[in-house]
Coordinates of C-alpha atoms in Angstrom, one line a residue:
X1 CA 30.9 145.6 132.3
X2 CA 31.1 146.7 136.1
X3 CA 31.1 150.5 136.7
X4 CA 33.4 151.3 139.8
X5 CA 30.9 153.8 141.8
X6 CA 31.6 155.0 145.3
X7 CA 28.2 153.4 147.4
X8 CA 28.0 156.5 149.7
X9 CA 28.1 159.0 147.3
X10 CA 27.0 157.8 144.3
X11 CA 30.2 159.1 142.2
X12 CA 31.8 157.1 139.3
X13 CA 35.5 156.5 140.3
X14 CA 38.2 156.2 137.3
X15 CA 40.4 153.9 138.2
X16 CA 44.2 155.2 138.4
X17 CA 46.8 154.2 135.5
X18 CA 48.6 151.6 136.7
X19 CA 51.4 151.4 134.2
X20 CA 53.3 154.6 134.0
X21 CA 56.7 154.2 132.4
X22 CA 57.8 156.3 129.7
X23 CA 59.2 155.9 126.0
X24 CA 61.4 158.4 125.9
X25 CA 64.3 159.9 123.3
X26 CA 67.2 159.2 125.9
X27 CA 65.2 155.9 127.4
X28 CA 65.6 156.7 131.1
X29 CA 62.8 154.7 132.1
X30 CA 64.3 152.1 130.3
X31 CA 62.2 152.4 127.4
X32 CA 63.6 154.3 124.0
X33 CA 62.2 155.3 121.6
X34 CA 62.6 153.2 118.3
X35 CA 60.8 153.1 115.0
X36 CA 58.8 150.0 114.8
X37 CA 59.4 148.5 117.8
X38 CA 56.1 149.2 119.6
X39 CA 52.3 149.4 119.2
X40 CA 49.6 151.2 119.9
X41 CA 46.8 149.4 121.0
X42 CA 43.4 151.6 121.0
X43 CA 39.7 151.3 120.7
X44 CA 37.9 153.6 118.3
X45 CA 35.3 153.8 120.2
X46 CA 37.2 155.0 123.3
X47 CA 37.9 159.0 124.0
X48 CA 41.1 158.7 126.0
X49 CA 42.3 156.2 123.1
X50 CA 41.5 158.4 120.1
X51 CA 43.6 161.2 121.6
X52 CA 46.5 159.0 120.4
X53 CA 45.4 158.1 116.9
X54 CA 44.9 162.0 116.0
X55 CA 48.3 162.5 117.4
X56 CA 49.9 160.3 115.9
X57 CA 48.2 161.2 112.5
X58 CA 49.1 165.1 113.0
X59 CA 52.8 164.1 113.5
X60 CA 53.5 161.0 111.0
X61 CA 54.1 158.8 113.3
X62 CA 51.9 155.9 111.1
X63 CA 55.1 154.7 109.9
X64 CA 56.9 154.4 113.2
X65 CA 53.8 153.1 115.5
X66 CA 52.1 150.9 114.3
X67 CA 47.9 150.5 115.6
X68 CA 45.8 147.7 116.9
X69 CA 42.2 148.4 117.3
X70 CA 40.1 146.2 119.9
X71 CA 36.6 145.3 118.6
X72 CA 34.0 147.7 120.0
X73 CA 32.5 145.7 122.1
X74 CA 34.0 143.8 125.3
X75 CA 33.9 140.7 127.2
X76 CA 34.0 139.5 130.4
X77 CA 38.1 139.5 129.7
X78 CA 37.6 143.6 128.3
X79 CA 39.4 144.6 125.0
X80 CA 39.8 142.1 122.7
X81 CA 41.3 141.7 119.0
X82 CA 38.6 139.8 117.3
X83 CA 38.3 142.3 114.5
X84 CA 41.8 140.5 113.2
X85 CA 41.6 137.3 111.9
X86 CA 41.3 133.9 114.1
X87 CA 40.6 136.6 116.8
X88 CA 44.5 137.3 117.4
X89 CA 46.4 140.8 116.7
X90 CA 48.8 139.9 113.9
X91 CA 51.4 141.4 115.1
X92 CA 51.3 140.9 119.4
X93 CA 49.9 137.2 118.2
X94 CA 47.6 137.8 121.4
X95 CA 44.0 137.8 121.7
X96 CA 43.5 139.5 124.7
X97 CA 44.9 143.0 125.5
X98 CA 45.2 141.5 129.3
X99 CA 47.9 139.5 128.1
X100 CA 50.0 142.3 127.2
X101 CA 49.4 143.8 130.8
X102 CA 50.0 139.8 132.7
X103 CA 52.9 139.8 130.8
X104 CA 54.0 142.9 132.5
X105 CA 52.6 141.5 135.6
X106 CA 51.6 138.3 135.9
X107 CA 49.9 139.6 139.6
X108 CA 48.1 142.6 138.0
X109 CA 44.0 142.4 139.1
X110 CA 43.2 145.9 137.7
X111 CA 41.2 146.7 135.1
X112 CA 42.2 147.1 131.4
X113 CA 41.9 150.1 129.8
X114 CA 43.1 151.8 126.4
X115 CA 45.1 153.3 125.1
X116 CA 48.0 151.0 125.5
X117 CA 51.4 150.8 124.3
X118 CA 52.8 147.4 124.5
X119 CA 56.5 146.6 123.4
X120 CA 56.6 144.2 120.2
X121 CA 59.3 141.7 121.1
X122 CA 58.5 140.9 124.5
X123 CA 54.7 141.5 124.7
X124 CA 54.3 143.2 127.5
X125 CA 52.3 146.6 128.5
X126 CA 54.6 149.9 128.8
X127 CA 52.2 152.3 129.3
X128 CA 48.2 153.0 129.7
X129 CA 49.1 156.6 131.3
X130 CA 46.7 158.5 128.2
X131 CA 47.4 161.8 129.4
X132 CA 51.3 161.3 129.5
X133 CA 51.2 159.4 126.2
X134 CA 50.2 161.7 123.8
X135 CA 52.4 164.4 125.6
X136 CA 55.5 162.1 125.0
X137 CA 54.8 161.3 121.1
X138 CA 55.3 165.5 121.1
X139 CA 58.1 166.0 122.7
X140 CA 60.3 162.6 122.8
X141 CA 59.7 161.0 119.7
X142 CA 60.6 164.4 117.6
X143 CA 63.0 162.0 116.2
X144 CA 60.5 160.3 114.1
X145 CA 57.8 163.0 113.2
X146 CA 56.7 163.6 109.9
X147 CA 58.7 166.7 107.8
X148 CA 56.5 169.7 108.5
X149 CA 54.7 168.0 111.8
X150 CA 52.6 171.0 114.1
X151 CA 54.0 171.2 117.7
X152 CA 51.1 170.5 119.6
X153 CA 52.6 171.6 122.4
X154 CA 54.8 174.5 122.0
X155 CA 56.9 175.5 124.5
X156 CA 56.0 178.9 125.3
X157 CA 52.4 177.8 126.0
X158 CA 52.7 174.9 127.7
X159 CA 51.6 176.4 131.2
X160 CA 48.3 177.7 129.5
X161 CA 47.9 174.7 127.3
X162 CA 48.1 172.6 131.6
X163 CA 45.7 174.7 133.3
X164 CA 43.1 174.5 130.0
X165 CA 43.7 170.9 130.4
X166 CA 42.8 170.3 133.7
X167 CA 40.4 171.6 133.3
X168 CA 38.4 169.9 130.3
X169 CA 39.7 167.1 132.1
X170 CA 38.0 167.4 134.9
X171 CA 34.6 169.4 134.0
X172 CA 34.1 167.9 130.5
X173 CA 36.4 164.4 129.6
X174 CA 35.4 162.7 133.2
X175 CA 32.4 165.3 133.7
X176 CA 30.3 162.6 131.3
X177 CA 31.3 159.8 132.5
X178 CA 30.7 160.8 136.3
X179 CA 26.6 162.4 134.7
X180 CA 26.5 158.6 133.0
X181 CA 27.3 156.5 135.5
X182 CA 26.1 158.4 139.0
X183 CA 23.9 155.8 141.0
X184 CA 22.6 159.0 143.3
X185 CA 20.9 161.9 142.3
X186 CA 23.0 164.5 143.8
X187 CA 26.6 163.2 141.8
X188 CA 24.3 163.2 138.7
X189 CA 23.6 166.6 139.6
X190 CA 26.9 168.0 140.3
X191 CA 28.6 166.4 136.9
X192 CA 25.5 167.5 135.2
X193 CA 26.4 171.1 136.4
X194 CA 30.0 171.2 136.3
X195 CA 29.7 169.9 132.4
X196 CA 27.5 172.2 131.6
X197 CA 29.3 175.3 133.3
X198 CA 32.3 174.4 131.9
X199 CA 31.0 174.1 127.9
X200 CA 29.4 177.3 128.6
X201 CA 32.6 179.2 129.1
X202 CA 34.7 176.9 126.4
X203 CA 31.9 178.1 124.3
X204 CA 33.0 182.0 125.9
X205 CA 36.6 181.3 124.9
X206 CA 36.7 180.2 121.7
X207 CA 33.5 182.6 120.1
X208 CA 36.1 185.0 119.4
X209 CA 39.3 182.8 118.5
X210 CA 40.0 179.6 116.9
X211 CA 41.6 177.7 119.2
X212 CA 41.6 177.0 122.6
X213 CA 45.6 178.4 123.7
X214 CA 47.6 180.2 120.8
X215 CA 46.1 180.4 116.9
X216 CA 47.7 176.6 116.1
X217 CA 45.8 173.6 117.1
X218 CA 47.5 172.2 120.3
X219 CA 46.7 169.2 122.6
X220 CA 44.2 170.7 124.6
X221 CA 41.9 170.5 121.4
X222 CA 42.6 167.3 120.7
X223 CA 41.6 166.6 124.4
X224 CA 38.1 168.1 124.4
X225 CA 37.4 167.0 120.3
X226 CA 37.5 163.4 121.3
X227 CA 34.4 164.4 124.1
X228 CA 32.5 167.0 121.9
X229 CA 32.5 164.5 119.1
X230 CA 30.2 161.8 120.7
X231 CA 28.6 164.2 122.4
X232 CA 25.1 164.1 120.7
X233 CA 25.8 160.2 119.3
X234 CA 26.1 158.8 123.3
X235 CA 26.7 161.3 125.8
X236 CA 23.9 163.3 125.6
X237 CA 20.8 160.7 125.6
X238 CA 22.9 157.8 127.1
X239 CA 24.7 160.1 129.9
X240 CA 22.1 162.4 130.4
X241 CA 23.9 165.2 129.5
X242 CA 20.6 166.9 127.9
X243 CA 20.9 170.3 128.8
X244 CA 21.6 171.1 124.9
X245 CA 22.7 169.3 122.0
X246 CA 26.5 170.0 120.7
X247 CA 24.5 170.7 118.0
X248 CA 22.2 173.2 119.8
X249 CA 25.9 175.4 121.1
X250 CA 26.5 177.5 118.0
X251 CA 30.1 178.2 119.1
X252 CA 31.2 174.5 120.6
X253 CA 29.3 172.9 117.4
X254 CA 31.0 175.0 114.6
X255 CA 34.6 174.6 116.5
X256 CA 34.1 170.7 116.4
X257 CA 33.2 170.6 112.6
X258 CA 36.3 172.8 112.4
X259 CA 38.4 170.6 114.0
X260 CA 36.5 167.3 112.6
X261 CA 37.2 168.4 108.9
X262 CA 41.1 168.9 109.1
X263 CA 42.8 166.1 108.4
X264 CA 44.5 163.9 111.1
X265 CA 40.5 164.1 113.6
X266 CA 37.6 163.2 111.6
X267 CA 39.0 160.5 109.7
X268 CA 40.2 158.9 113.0
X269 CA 36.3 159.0 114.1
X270 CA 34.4 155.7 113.7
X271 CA 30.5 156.7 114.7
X272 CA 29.7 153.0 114.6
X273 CA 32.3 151.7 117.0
X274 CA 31.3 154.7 119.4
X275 CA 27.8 154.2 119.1
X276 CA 28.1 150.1 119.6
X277 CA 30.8 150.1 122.3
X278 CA 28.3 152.4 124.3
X279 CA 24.7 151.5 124.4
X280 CA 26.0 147.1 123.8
X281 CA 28.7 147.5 126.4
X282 CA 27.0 149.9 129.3
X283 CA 24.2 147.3 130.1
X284 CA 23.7 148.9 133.4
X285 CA 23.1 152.5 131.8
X286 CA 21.1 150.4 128.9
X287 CA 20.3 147.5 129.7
X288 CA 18.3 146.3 126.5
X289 CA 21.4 146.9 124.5
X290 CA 19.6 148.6 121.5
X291 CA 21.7 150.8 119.6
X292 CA 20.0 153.8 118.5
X293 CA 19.8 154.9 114.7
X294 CA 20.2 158.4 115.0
X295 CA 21.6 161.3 115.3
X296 CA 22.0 162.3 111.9
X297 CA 25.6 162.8 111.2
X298 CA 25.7 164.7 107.8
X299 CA 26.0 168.2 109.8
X300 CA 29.9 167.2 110.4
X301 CA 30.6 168.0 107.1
X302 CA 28.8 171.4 106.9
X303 CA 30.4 174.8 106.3
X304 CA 31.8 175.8 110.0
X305 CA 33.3 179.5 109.1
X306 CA 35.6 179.2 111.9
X307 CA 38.5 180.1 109.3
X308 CA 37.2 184.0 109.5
X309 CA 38.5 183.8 113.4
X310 CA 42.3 183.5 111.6
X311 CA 44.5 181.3 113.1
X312 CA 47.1 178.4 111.6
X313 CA 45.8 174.7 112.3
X314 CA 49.1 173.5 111.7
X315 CA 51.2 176.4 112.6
X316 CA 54.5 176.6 110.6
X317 CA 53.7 173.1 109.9
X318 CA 51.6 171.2 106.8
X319 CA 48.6 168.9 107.1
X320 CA 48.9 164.9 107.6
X321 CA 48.3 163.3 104.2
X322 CA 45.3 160.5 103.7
X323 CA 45.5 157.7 106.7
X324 CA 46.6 154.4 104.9
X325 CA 43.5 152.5 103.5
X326 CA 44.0 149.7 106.3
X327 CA 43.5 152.0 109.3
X328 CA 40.8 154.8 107.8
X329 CA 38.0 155.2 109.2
X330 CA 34.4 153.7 107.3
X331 CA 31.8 154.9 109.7
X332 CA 32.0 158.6 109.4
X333 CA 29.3 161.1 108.1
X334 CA 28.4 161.0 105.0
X335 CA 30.2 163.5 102.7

C-alpha cells in the first residue's frame, strides 16, 4: 500500500472524495432513495466505513441496504471481495470494488477507498463521500427507518453536533493517521499533539455527561467510537500515539465501553479484521507484517457506570434488535 505524504513536510495527505452524489428522498442528484436497490460496500477493519454499519444498524436499515465487506487485507488493486465465494460479491458479481468506481468512470486513477455505495443494477459507484453518507441515511432515507429509530441528528442540535465534528475530525479521526504515517519528525509531532490535546478535552466534556451534544447518542459519537475503539489494538503502538492507553483515560475508556455495549457498535466491531488490515497492510509502518497478539480485549465488556451520568442512548427511540447471523460480528471480546 502507498501512503500519500507531502515530501517537504512530512504530512500524510487524505486524498479528497471523489464521488460525491447524493441518495436522496426527492432524488435531485439523480439518485432516490429505494429499498433494495443499493449496497453498501465497507471494510470492517476501516473507521470511516464502520461509521456506516452502526448507522445503519441504529436505524434498521439492514433490510433496505444491504452490506458487502472487503477482505481485510488489500492488493495491489485495494479492496477486494474474496471473503465471498469464487472471490466475487454475490450480489455486484464483481471482484474488485475498483470496478464499481470504472464503471462510474472508466478514466478514474484515484485511489479506492470505503465506505462505498454502489447502485445494484448498473454497478457503478454513487458515493465514497463518508462524512455525507451517514448524514443522508438520517435524514433522507427516514422513509425506510426502523419503527422507534433514534435521530442521530436532531435538528435542534445539528450546529453543535458540526462544530464537535470538525473537530474529532480533524484532531482525532485524521489526527492518527497523520502521527502513523508522518515521514518527518515535526508532522509526527504536531498530530501527536493535536491528538492528544484534543482527547484531553473530549475526556473534559464528557466526565460530567454522557454524550458528546444532547443526553441521546448522536453522530458525533458514532464519529469518534470508530477511532477510540482501535485505539489501544493499532493506533496506539502502530501509530505511535503512546502518550496513554484508551485504557489508561478513565473518562474516554468508560465512555467507549458505554457506547461499545449498546447494541447497533460493538457488535459491528471485528478486532481481527482491524488488527490484520493494519499491521499486514501498512508495510511501510510495519514492514515484517506480524500481527500482534495482544491487547487483551475482555475490558470491553466490563461494567462502565456511565448510566449514573443520565442520559437516553436512543432518545424517544428503542434499541436495534440482534444483527442477522450473516453480517455479526465473530471477533469481538470475549463476553
Amino acid at each position: 500500500m502507498t501512503i500519500p505524504t507531502d515530501p517537504k513536510t512530512g504530512e500524510f495527505r487524505r486524498s479528497a472524495n471523489h464521488f460525491d452524489a447524493r441518495i436522496t428522498a426527492d432524488g435531485r442528484d439523480g439518485w432516490l432513495v429505494e429499498a433494495g436497490r443499493y449496497r453498501l460496500v465497507v471494510s470492517r477493519a476501516c473507521p470511516w466505513a464502520s461509521r456506516g454499519l452502526v448507522v445503519r444498524r441504529l436505524l434498521g436499515l439492514e433490510a433496505s441496504l444491504s452490506v458487502a465487506v472487503a477482505d481485510p487485507i488489500q492488493d495491489d488493486k485495494s479492496w477486494r471481495f474474496t471473503l465471498d465465494p469464487d472471490g466475487r460479491d454475490p450480489v455486484l458479481g464483481i471482484g474488485y470494488l475498483a470496478e464499481a468506481y470504472h464503471a462510474a468512470d472508466p478514466h478514474y486513477m484515484g485511489g479506492i477507498s470505503v465506505p462505498a455505495i454502489v447502485d445494484i443494477p448498473s454497478k457503478r459507484l454513487v458515493s465514497n463521500d463518508y462524512p455525507q453518507i451517514t448524514l443522508d441515511f438520517s435524514t433522507e432515507w427516514t422513509s425506510l427507518h426502523r419503527a422507534g429509530a433514534p435521530d442521530l441528528y436532531p435538528e435542534r442540535l445539528r450546529d453543535e453536533i458540526d462544530v464537535v465534528n470538525a473537530g474529532i475530525f480533524a484532531d482525532v479521526n485524521a489526527a492518527v493517521y497523520q502521527a502513523g504515517f508522518a515521514t518527518k519528525q515535526s508532522a509526527y509531532d504536531d498530530a501527536y499533539t493535536r491528538l492528544f490535546a484534543m482527547l484531553d478535552a473530549l475526556s473534559d466534556r464528557l466526565e460530567k455527561q454522557r454524550y458528546l451534544v444532547g443526553d441521546t447518542i448522536t453522530e458525533a459519537d458514532i464519529r469518534l467510537f470508530t477511532t477510540l475503539v482501535r485505539f489501544d489494538a493499532v493506533y496506539h503502538g502502530h501509530f505511535k500515539c503512546n502518550r496513554h492507553k484508551l485504557a489508561e483515560m478513565p473518562v474516554l475508556w468508560a465512555y467507549s465501553r458505554d457506547l461499545f455495549q449498546t447494541p447497533g457498535f460493538g457488535d459491528t466491531v471485528d478486532f481481527d479484521h482491524i488488527k490484520r488490515h493494519y499491521y499486514e497492510v501498512h508495510e511501510q509502518v510495519n514492514p515484517t507484517r506480524i500481527v500482534p497478539r495482544g491487547p487483551d480485549l475482555s475490558g470491553w465488556t466490563t461494567p462502565h457506570h456511565r448510566d449514573q451520568l443520565g442520559g437516553r442512548p436512543f432518545g424517544d427511540g428503542t434499541p436495534p434488535g440482534p444483527p442477522p447471523d450473516d453480517e455479526r460480528s465473530s471477533h469481538g471480546p470475549a463476553a
